[in-house]
Coordinates of C-alpha atoms in Angstrom, one line a residue:
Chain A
X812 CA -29.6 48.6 2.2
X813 CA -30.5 46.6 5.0
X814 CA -32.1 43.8 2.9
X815 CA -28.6 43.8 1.0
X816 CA -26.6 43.4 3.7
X817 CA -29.2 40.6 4.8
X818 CA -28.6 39.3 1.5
X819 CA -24.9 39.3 1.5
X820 CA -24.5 38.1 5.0
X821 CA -26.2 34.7 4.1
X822 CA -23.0 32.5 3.7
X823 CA -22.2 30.4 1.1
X824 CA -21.5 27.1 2.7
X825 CA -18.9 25.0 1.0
X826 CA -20.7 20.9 0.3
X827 CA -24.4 22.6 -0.1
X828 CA -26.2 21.3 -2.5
X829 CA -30.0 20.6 -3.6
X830 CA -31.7 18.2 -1.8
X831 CA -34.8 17.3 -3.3
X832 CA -34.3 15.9 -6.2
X833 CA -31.3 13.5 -5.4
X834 CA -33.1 12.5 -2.5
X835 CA -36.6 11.9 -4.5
X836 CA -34.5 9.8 -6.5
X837 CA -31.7 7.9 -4.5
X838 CA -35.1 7.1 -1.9
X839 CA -37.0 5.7 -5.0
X840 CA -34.1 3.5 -6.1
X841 CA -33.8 2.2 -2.2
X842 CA -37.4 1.5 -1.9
X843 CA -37.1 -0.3 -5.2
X844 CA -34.2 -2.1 -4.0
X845 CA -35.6 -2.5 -0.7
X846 CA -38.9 -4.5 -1.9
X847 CA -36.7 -6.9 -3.7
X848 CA -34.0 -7.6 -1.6
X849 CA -37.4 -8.4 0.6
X850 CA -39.1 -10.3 -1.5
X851 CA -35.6 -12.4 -2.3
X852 CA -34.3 -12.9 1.4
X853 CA -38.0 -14.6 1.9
X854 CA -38.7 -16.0 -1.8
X855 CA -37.9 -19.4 -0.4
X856 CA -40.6 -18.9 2.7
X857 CA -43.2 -17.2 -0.3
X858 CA -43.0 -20.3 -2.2
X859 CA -43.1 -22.7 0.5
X860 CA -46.1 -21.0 1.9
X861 CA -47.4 -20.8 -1.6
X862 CA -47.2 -24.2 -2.8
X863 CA -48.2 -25.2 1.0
X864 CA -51.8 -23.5 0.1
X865 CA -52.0 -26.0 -2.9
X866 CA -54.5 -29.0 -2.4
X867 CA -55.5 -31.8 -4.2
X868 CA -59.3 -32.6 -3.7
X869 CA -60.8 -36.0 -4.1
X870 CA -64.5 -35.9 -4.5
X871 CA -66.1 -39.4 -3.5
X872 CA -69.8 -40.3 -5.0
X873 CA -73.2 -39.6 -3.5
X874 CA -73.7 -43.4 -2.6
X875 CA -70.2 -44.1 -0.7
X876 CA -70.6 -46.5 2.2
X877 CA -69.1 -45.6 5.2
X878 CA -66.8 -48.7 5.1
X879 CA -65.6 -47.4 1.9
X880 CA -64.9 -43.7 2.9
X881 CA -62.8 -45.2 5.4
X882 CA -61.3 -47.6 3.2
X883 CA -59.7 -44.5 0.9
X884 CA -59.0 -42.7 3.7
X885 CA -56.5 -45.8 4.7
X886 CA -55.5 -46.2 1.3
X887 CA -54.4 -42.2 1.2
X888 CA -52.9 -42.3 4.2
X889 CA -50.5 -44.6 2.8
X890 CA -49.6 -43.2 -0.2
X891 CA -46.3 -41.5 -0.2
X892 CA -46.5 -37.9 -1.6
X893 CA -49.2 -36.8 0.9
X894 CA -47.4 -34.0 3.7
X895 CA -46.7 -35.1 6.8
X896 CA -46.6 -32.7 9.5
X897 CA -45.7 -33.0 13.1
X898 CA -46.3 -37.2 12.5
X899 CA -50.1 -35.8 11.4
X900 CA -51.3 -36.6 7.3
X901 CA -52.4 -34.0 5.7
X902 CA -55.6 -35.1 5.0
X903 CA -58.9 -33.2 5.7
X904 CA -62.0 -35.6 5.4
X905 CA -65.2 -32.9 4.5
X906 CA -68.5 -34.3 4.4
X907 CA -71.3 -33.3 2.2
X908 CA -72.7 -31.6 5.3
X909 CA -69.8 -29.9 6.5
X910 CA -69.8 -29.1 2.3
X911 CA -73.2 -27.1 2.5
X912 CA -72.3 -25.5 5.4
X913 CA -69.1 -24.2 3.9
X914 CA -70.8 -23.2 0.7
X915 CA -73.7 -21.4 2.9
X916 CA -70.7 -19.5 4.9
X917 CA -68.9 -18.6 1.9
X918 CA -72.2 -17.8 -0.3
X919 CA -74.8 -16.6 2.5
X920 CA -77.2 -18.9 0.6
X921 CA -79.2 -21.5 1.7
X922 CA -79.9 -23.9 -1.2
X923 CA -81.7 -26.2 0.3
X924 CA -84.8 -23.9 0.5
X925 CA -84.7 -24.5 -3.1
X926 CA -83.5 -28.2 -3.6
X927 CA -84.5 -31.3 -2.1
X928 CA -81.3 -33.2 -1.7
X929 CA -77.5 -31.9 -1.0
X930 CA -76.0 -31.8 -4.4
X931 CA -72.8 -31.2 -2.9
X932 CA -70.5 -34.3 -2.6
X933 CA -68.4 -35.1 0.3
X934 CA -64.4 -35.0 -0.4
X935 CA -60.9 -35.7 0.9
X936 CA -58.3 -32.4 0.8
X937 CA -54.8 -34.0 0.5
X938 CA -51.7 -31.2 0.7
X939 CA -48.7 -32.9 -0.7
X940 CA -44.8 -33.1 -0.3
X941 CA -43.4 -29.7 -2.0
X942 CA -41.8 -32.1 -4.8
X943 CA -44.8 -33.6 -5.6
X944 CA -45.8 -30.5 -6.9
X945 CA -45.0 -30.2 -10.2
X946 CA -47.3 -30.0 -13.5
X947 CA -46.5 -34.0 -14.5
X948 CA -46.5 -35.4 -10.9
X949 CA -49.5 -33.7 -10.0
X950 CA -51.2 -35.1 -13.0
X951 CA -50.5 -38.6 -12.3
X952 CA -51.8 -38.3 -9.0
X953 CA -54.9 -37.1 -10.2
X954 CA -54.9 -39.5 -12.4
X955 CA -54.0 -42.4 -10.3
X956 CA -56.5 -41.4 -7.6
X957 CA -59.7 -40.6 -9.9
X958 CA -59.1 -44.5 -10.9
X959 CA -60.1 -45.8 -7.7
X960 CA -63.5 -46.9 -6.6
X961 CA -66.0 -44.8 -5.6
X962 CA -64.1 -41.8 -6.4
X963 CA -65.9 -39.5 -8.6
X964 CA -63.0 -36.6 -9.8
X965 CA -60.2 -35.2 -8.7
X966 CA -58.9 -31.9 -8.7
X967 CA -55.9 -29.5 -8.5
X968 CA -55.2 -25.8 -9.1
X969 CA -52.8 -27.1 -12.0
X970 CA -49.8 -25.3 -13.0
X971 CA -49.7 -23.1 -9.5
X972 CA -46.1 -24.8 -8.7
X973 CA -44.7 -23.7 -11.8
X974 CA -45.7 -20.1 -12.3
X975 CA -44.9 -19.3 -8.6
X976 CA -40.9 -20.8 -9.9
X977 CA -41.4 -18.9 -12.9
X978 CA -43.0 -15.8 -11.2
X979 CA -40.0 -15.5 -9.0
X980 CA -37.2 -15.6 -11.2
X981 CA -39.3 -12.5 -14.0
X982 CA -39.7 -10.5 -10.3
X983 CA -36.2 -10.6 -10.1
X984 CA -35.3 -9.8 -13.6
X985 CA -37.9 -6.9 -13.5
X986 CA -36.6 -5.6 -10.0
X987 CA -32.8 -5.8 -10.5
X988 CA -33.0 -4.3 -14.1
X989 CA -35.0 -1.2 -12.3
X990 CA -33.0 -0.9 -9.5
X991 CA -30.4 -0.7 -11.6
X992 CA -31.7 2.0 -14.1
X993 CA -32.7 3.8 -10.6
X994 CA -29.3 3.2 -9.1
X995 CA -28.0 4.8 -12.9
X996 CA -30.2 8.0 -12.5
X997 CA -29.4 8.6 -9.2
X998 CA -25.9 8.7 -10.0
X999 CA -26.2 10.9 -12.5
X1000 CA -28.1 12.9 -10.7
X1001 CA -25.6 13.4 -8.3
X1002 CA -23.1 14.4 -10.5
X1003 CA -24.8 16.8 -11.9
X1004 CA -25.9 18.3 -8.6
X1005 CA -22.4 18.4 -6.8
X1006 CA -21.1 19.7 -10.9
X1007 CA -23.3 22.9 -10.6
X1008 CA -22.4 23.3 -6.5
X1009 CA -19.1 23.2 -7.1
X1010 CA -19.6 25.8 -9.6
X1011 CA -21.6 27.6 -7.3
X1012 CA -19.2 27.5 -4.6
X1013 CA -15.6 27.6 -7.5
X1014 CA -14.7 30.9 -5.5
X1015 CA -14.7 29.3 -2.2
X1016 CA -13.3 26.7 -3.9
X1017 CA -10.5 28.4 -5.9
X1018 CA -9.5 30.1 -2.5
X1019 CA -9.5 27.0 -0.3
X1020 CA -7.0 25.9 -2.9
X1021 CA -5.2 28.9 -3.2
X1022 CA -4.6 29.1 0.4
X1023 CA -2.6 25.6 0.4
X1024 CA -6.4 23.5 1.3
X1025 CA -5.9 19.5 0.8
X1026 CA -7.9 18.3 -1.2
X1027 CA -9.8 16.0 1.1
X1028 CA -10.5 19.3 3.5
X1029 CA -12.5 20.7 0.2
X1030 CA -14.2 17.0 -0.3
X1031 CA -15.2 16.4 3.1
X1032 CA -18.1 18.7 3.8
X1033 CA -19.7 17.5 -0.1
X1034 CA -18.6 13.9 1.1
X1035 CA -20.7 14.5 4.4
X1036 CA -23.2 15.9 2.8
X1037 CA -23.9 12.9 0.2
X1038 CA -23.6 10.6 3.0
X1039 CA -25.9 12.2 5.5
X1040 CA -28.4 12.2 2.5
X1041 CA -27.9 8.7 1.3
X1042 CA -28.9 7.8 4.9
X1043 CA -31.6 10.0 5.4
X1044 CA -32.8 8.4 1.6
X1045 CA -32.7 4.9 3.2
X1046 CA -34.4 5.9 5.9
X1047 CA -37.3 6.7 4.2
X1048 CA -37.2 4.0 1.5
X1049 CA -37.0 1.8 4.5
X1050 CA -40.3 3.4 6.7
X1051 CA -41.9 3.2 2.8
X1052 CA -41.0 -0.4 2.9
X1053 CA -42.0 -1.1 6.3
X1054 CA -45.5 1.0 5.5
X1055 CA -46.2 -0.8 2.1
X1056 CA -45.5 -4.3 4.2
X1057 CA -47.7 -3.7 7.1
X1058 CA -50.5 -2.2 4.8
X1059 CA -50.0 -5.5 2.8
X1060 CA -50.2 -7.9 6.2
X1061 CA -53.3 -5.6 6.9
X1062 CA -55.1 -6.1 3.6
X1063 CA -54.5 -9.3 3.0
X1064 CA -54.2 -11.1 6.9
X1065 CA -53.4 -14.7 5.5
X1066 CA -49.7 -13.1 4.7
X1067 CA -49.1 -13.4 8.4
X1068 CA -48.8 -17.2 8.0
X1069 CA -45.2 -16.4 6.5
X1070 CA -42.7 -15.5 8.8
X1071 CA -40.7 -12.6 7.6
X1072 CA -37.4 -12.5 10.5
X1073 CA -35.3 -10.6 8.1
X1074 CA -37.7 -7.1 8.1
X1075 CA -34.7 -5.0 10.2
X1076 CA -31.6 -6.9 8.2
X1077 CA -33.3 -5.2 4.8
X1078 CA -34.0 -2.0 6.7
X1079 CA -30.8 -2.1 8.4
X1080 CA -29.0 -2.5 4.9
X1081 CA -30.9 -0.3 2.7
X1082 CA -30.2 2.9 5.4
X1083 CA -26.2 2.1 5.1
X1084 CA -26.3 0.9 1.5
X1085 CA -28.2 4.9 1.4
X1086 CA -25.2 6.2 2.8
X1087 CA -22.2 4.2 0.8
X1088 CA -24.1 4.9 -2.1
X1089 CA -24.0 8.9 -1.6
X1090 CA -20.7 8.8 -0.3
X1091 CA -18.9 7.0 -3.2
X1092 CA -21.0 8.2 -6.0
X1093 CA -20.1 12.0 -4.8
X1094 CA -16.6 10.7 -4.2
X1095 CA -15.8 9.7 -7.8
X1096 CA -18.0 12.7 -8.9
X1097 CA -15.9 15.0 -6.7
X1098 CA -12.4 13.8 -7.5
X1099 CA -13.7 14.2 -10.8
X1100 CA -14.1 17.8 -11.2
X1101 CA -11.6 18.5 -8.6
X1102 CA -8.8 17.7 -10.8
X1103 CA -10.3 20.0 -13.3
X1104 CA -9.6 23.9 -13.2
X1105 CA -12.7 25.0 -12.1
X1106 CA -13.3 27.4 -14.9
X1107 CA -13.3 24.5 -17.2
X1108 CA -16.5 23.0 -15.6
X1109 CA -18.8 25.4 -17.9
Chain B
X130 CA 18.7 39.2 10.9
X131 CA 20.7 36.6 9.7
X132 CA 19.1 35.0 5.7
X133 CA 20.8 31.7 5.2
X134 CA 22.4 31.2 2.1
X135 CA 19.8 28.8 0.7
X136 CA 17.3 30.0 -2.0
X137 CA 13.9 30.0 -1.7
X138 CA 13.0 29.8 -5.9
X139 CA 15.4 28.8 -8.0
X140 CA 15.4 28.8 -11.1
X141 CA 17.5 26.6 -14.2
X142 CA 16.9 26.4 -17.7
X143 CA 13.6 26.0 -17.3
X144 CA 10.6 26.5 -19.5
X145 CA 7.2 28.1 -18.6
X146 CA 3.8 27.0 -20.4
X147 CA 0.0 27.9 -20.6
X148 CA -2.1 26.5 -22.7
X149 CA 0.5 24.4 -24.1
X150 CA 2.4 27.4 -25.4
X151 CA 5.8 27.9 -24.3
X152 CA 5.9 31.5 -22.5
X153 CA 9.3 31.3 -21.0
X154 CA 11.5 29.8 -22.7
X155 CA 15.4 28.4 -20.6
X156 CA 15.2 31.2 -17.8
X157 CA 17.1 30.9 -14.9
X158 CA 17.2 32.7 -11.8
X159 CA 17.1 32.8 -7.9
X160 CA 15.9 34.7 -5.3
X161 CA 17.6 34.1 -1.3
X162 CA 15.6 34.2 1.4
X163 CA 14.6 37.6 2.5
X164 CA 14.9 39.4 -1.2
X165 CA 12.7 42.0 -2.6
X166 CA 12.3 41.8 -6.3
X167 CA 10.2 43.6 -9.1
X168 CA 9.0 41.2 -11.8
X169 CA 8.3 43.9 -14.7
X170 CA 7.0 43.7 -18.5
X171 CA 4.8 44.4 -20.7
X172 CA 1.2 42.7 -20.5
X173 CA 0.9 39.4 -22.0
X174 CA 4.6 39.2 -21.4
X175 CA 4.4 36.2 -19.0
X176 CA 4.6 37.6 -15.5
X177 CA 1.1 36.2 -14.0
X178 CA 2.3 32.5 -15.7
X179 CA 5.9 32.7 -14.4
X180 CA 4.4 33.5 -10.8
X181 CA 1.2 30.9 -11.5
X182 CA 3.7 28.5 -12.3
X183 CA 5.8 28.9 -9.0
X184 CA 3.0 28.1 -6.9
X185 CA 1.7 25.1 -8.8
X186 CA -1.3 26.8 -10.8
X187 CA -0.2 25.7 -14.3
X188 CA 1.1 22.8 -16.4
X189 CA 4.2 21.8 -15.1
X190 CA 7.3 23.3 -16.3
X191 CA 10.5 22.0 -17.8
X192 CA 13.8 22.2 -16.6
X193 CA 14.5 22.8 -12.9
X194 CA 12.2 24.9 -10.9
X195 CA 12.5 24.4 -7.1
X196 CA 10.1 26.5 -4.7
X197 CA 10.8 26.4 -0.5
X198 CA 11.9 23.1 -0.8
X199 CA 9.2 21.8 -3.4
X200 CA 10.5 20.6 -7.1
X201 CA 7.6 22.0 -9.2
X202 CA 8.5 20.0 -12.5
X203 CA 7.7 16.7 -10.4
X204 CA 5.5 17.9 -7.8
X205 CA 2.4 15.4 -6.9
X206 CA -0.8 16.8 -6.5
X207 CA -0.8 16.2 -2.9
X208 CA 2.0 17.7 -2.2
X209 CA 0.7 21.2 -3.6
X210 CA -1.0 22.7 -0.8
X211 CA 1.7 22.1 1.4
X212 CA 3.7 23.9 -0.9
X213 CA 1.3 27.3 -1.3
X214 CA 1.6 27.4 2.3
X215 CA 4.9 28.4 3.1
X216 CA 3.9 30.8 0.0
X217 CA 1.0 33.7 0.5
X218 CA -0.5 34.4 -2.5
X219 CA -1.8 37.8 -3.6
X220 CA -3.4 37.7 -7.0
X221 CA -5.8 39.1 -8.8
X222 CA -8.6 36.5 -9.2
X223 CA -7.7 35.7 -5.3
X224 CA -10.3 38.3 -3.7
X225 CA -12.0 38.4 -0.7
X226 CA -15.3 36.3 0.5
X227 CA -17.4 39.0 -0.2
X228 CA -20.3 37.5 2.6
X229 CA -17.9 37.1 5.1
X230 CA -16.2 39.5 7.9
X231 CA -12.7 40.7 7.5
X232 CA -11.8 38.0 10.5
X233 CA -14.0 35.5 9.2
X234 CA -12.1 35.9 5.8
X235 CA -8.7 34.6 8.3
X236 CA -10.6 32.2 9.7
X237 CA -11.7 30.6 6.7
X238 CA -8.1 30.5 5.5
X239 CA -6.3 29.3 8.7
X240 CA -9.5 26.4 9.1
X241 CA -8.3 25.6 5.5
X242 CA -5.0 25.0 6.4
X243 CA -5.4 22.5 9.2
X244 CA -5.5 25.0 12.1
X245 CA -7.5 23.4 15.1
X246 CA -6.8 25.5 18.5
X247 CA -9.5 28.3 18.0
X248 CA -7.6 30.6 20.7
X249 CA -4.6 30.1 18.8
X250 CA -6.9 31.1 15.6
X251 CA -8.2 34.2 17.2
X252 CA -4.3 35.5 18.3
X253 CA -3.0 34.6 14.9
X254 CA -6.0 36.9 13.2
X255 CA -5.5 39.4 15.6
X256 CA -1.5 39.5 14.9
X257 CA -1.5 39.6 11.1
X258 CA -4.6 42.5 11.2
X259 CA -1.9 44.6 13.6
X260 CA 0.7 43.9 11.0
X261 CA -1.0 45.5 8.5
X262 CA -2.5 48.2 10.2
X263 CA -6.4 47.0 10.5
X264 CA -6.4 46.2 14.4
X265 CA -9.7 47.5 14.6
X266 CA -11.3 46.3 11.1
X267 CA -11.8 42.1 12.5
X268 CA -15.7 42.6 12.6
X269 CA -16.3 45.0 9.2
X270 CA -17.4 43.6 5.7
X271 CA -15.5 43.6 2.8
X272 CA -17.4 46.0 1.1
X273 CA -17.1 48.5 4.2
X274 CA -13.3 49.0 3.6
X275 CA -11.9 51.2 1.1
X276 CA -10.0 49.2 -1.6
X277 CA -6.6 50.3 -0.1
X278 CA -7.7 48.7 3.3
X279 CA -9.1 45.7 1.3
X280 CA -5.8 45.3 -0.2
X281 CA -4.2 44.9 3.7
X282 CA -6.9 42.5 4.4
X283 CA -5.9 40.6 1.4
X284 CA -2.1 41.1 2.4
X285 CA -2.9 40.0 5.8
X286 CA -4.5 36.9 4.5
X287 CA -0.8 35.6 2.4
X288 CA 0.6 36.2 6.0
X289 CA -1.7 34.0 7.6
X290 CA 0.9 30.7 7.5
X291 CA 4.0 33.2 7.8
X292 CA 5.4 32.6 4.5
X293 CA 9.3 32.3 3.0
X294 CA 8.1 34.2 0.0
X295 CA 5.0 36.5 -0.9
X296 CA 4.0 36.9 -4.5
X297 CA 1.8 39.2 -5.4
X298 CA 1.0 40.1 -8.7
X299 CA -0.1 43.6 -9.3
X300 CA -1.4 44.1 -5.7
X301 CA -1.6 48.0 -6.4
X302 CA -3.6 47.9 -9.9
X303 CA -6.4 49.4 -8.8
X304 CA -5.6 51.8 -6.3
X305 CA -4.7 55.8 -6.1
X306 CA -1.2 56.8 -6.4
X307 CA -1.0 57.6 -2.1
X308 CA -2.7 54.3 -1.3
X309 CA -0.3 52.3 -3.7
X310 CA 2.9 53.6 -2.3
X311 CA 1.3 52.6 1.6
X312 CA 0.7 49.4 0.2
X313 CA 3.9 49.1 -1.5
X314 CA 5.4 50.5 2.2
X315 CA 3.6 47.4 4.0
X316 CA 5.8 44.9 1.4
X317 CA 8.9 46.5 2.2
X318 CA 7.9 46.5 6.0
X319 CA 7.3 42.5 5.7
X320 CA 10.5 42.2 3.6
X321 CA 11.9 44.1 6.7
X322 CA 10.9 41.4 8.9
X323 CA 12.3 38.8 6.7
X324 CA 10.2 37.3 4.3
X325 CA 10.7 37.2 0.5
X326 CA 8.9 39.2 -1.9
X327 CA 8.0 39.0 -5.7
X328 CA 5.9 41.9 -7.2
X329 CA 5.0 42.2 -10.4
X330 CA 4.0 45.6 -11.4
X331 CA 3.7 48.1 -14.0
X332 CA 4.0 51.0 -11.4
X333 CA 7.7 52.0 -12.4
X334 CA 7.5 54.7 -9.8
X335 CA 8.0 52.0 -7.5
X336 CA 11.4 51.1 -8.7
X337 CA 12.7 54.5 -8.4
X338 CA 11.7 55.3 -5.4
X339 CA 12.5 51.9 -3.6
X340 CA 15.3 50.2 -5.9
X341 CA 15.7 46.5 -5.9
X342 CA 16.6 43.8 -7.8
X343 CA 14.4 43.5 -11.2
X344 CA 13.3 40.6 -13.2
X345 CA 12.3 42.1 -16.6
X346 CA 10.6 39.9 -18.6
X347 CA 10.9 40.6 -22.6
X348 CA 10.3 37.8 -25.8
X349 CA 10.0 34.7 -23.8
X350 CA 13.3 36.2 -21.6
X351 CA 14.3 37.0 -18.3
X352 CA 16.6 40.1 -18.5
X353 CA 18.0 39.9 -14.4
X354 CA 19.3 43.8 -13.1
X355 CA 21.6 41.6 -10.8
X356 CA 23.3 40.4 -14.4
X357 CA 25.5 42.5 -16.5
X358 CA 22.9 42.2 -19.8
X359 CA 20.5 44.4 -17.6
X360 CA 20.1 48.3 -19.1

C-alpha cells in the first residue's frame, strides 16, 4: 500500500516530456551546424592561409656562378606576381647546403656517408600574389621562369588553388543539406515527443481547459520546456565544437597560423539558435494539437 | 437577495450539433440569474451536448445561444476560457487529479485561472471546502474520500471562480440514494446563495421532492414545465 501511495503521489507535471532523444538529436543537428557556420565565418581566412602555403620553387643548376644566383634573384624580385609582405619579397634563397641539411632534418639520413657530392640543387621559394594562383597563371609562370638561364625546373603543387575554391563550395553543399535533414528530424522528433506528452498529460489537460485555462497558461510550461532544452542542446553542440576545434589546433599545430576571432560569435549563436529552435518547433507543434480535442490525438 | 432581470443562458431558435448531427433542433429557452432547473430525458436524448455546448465544448451552434454575457455561435477561441469561468463545470469526464491532495486539486484550478496571491489562494480553498462541508479534508487524497465526499470536492472545485451558473450533469450517478439527496441538498444550498443551477439527471425523485422548473428533452425538443405544452 505504501509503495502505491508512493506511486500515486509522484505528480504528473504538465510540459514533461522525454529528454534524451530530442536532445541527442537537436545537439547533433547544432554541432553539425555549428562546424559549418565555423568553417564558413573563417572560409575566407582557410583559403587565404591555404593558398598562402602554396610556393613556387625554382631549382637553379649545379654550376650557377654566384653572379648569376644573384642575377635571378634581382630579376625575381622584379617580377610582379611575387607576394610582398610588410615591403619584404617573398622570396626564400635555399642553398644546396641549407638543402642537405633540410633533407637530413626531415629524413634523419645522412647521404653523404654514401655519395660523394651533394646531389641536391640549390633553389629559390617564391610565394605569390593570391590571384596569381590559379591553374593557367601558375603555369605560365612556371613556364616563363624554367626559360631563363641557369635555371634547371620549376615547380608548383598545381591545381591546390582550385580544389581549395572547389572544396569549399561541396563542404557547404554537404553541410547545409545535413543540417538541414538534421534540423528535419529534430523537428519531427519533437512533435512526436510533445504528441505522446500531451497525451500523457490529456487529463491535466482536459481539466486546465475545463476550468476556463488560456491557452498560453497550458503552452507555457511545454514552451519552457523545449526552450530550456534547445539551450542546453546548444550548449553541448557548442563545448563539442569547441573540443573537436582545440583537439584539431592540438593535432595539427600549423592551424594556429589562422586566426579564428569568431569562436564565441558561433558558440554564442548555436546556444540561442538551440533555444529558438525548441521554442518555435514545440510552438507550432503545440498549437497544433491544441486545437484538436484531445481524444482525437490517438 | 435581489436577481436582476437579465438572463444568464438564453436561448433562440437555436440548433445543437455533435458530430455534425443536428441533436437539438430550434429550442429556445432562458434561465435568470439565480434559477434552479432540471434538464431531464432519456439517454442519448441530448442533455450532455445541450450543456457541452453551453460551455463551448462542441461545434458551434446555430441560432442565438448567449451564455453570461458570451455569444457561443461566434465565440473566438480565446475568448472560451473566460467564458467557463464565470461557469463551474461538473461533468462526468471532469474528475479529480487522482495524484494530487483534495487542496492541491483547488490549487491547480485557481493557478489555472490566473490566480497569483498564494494567501488569497489558501483563503479561497479554505472557503469553498467549508461550503461544502470538507473543512477538514484539504490535506487527504482523492482516493481516501468516499465518492459522496469526492463529489463535494468536485462541487467545491466549479465554485472555485464563484460562478453565475453551475452545470452539472448527472453529479449523483453513481452514488447511494442518502448521499445523492446530500448532494442534491448542497445545489440547492448554493442556489440559496444565488448562483444558477442546471442538473441534468435521471433521479426523478429529485423533482418530487424539490420541484423546480424542468427542461425535458424529447425528439430533438425542449418540452419547458414553465410553458403550457409541459404534462
Amino acid at each position: 500500500m505504501g509503495d502505491v501511495t508512493k506511486h500515486i503521489r509522484r505528480k504528473k507535471i504538465l510540459g514533461n516530456f522525454p529528454f534524451v532523444i530530442v536532445f541527442t538529436s537537436m545537439t547533433l543537428a547544432l554541432f553539425v551546424l555549428g562546424v559549418f557556420t565555423f568553417i564558413l565565418v573563417h572560409a575566407g581566412q582557410l583559403s587565404q592561409f591555404l593558398e598562402e602555403s602554396i610556393e613556387v620553387h625554382v631549382i637553379l643548376n649545379k654550376e650557377i656562378s654566384e653572379s648569376q644566383r644573384a642575377y635571378i634573384e634581382t630579376q625575381l624580385n622584379a617580377q610582379p606576381f611575387v607576394l610582398r609582405k610588410d615591403q619584404n619579397v617573398m622570396i626564400k634563397y635555399v642553398s644546396e647546403n641549407d638543402a642537405k641539411k633540410d633533407f637530413i632534418k626531415s629524413y634523419g639520413e645522412d647521404f653523404m656517408t654514401v655519395l660523394d657530392e651533394n646531389p641536391l640543387h640549390s633553389s629559390f621559394i617564391l610565394k605569390l600574389k593570391p590571384e596569381y594562383l590559379h591553374k593557367k597563371s601558375l603555369a605560365d609562370i612556371a613556364l616563363k621562369i624554367s626559360k631563363w638561364d641557369q635555371v634547371k625546373e620549376v615547380y608548383y603543387l598545381e591545381d591546390l588553388a582550385d580544389q581549395i575554391t572547389k572544396n569549399i563550395r561541396l563542404l557547404t553543399i554537404i553541410f547545409v543539406s545535413f543540417s538541414i535533414v538534421l534540423l528535419i528530424i529534430t523537428i519531427l522528433l519533437i512533435n512526436n515527443t510533445i504528441k505522446l506528452a500531451l497525451y500523457s498529460q490529456r487529463f491535466l489537460i482536459r481539466s486546465m481547459q475545463l476550468v476556463g485555462a488560456t491557452q498560453f497558461f497550458i503552452q507555457k510550461p511545454f514552451l519552457a520546456r523545449a526552450f530550456s532544452q534547445g539551450l542546453i542542446s546548444g550548449a553541448t553542440a557548442s563545448l563539442l565544437l569547441a573540443g573537436v576545434y582545440y583537439y584539431i589546433l592540438g593535432m595539427f599545430p600549423d592551424f594556429q597560423a589562422l586566426n579564428t576571432p569568431y569562436l564565441p560569435h558561433v558558440i554564442g549563436t548555436l546556444i540561442l539558435f538551440g533555444g529558438l529552435l525548441g521554442l518555435f518547433s514545440s510552438l507550432i507543434v503545440i498549437n497544433k494539437y491544441l486545437k484538436m480535442s484531445l481524444d482525437e490525438l490517438y | 437577495m435581489q436577481f436582476s432581470s437579465e438572463p444568464v443562458v438564453s436561448i433562440q431558435d437555436a440548433s445543437i450539433f455533435q458530430d455534425e448531427k443536428t441533436v437539438l433542433a430550434n429550442i429556445s429557452f432562458s434561465i435568470k440569474k439565480g434559477e434552479f432547473v432540471y434538464v431531464i430525458g432519456r439517454t442519448g436524448s441530448g442533455k450532455s451536448s445541450l450543456l457541452k455546448t453551453l460551455y463551448a465544448d462542441l461545434e458551434y451552434p446555430k441560432g442565438t445561444v448567449n451564455v453570461a454575457g458570451f455569444d457561443i455561435p461566434r465565440i473566438k477561441r480565446s475568448e472560451i476560457p473566460y467564458l467557463r469561468r464565470k461557469i463551474g463545470i461538473i461533468f462526468q469526464d471532469f474528475q479529480l487529479l487522482e495524484d494530487r491532495t483534495i487542496a492541491e486539486n483547488l490549487y491547480f484550478v485557481l493557478k489555472a485561472t490566473g490566480w497569483k496571491n498564494s494567501s488569497e489562494i489558501k483563503q479561497r480553498i479554505t472557503d469553498v471546502l467549508i461550503q461544502v462541508g470538507l473543512g477538514f479534508s484539504s490535506g487527504k487524497m482523492p482516493h481516501q474520500l468516499s465518492g459522496g465526499e469526492q463529489q463535494r470536492v468536485v462541487v467545491a472545485r466549479a465554485l472555485l471562480n464563484e460562478p453565475q451558473l453551475l452545470i452539472a450533469d448527472e453529479p449523483t450517478g453513481n452514488l447511494d440514494p442518502e448521499v445523492a439527496e446530500s448532494i442534491l441538498q448542497l445545489f440547492l444550498d448554493i442556489n440559496k446563495s444565488g448562483t444558477a443551477i442546471l442538473m441534468a439527471t435521471h433521479n426523478y425523485d429529485f423533482l418530487k421532492r424539490h420541484p423546480a422548473r424542468v427542461l425535458r428533452i424529447e425528439d430533438d425538443k425542449i418540452i419547458d414545465s414553465h410553458s403550457s405544452s409541459f404534462i
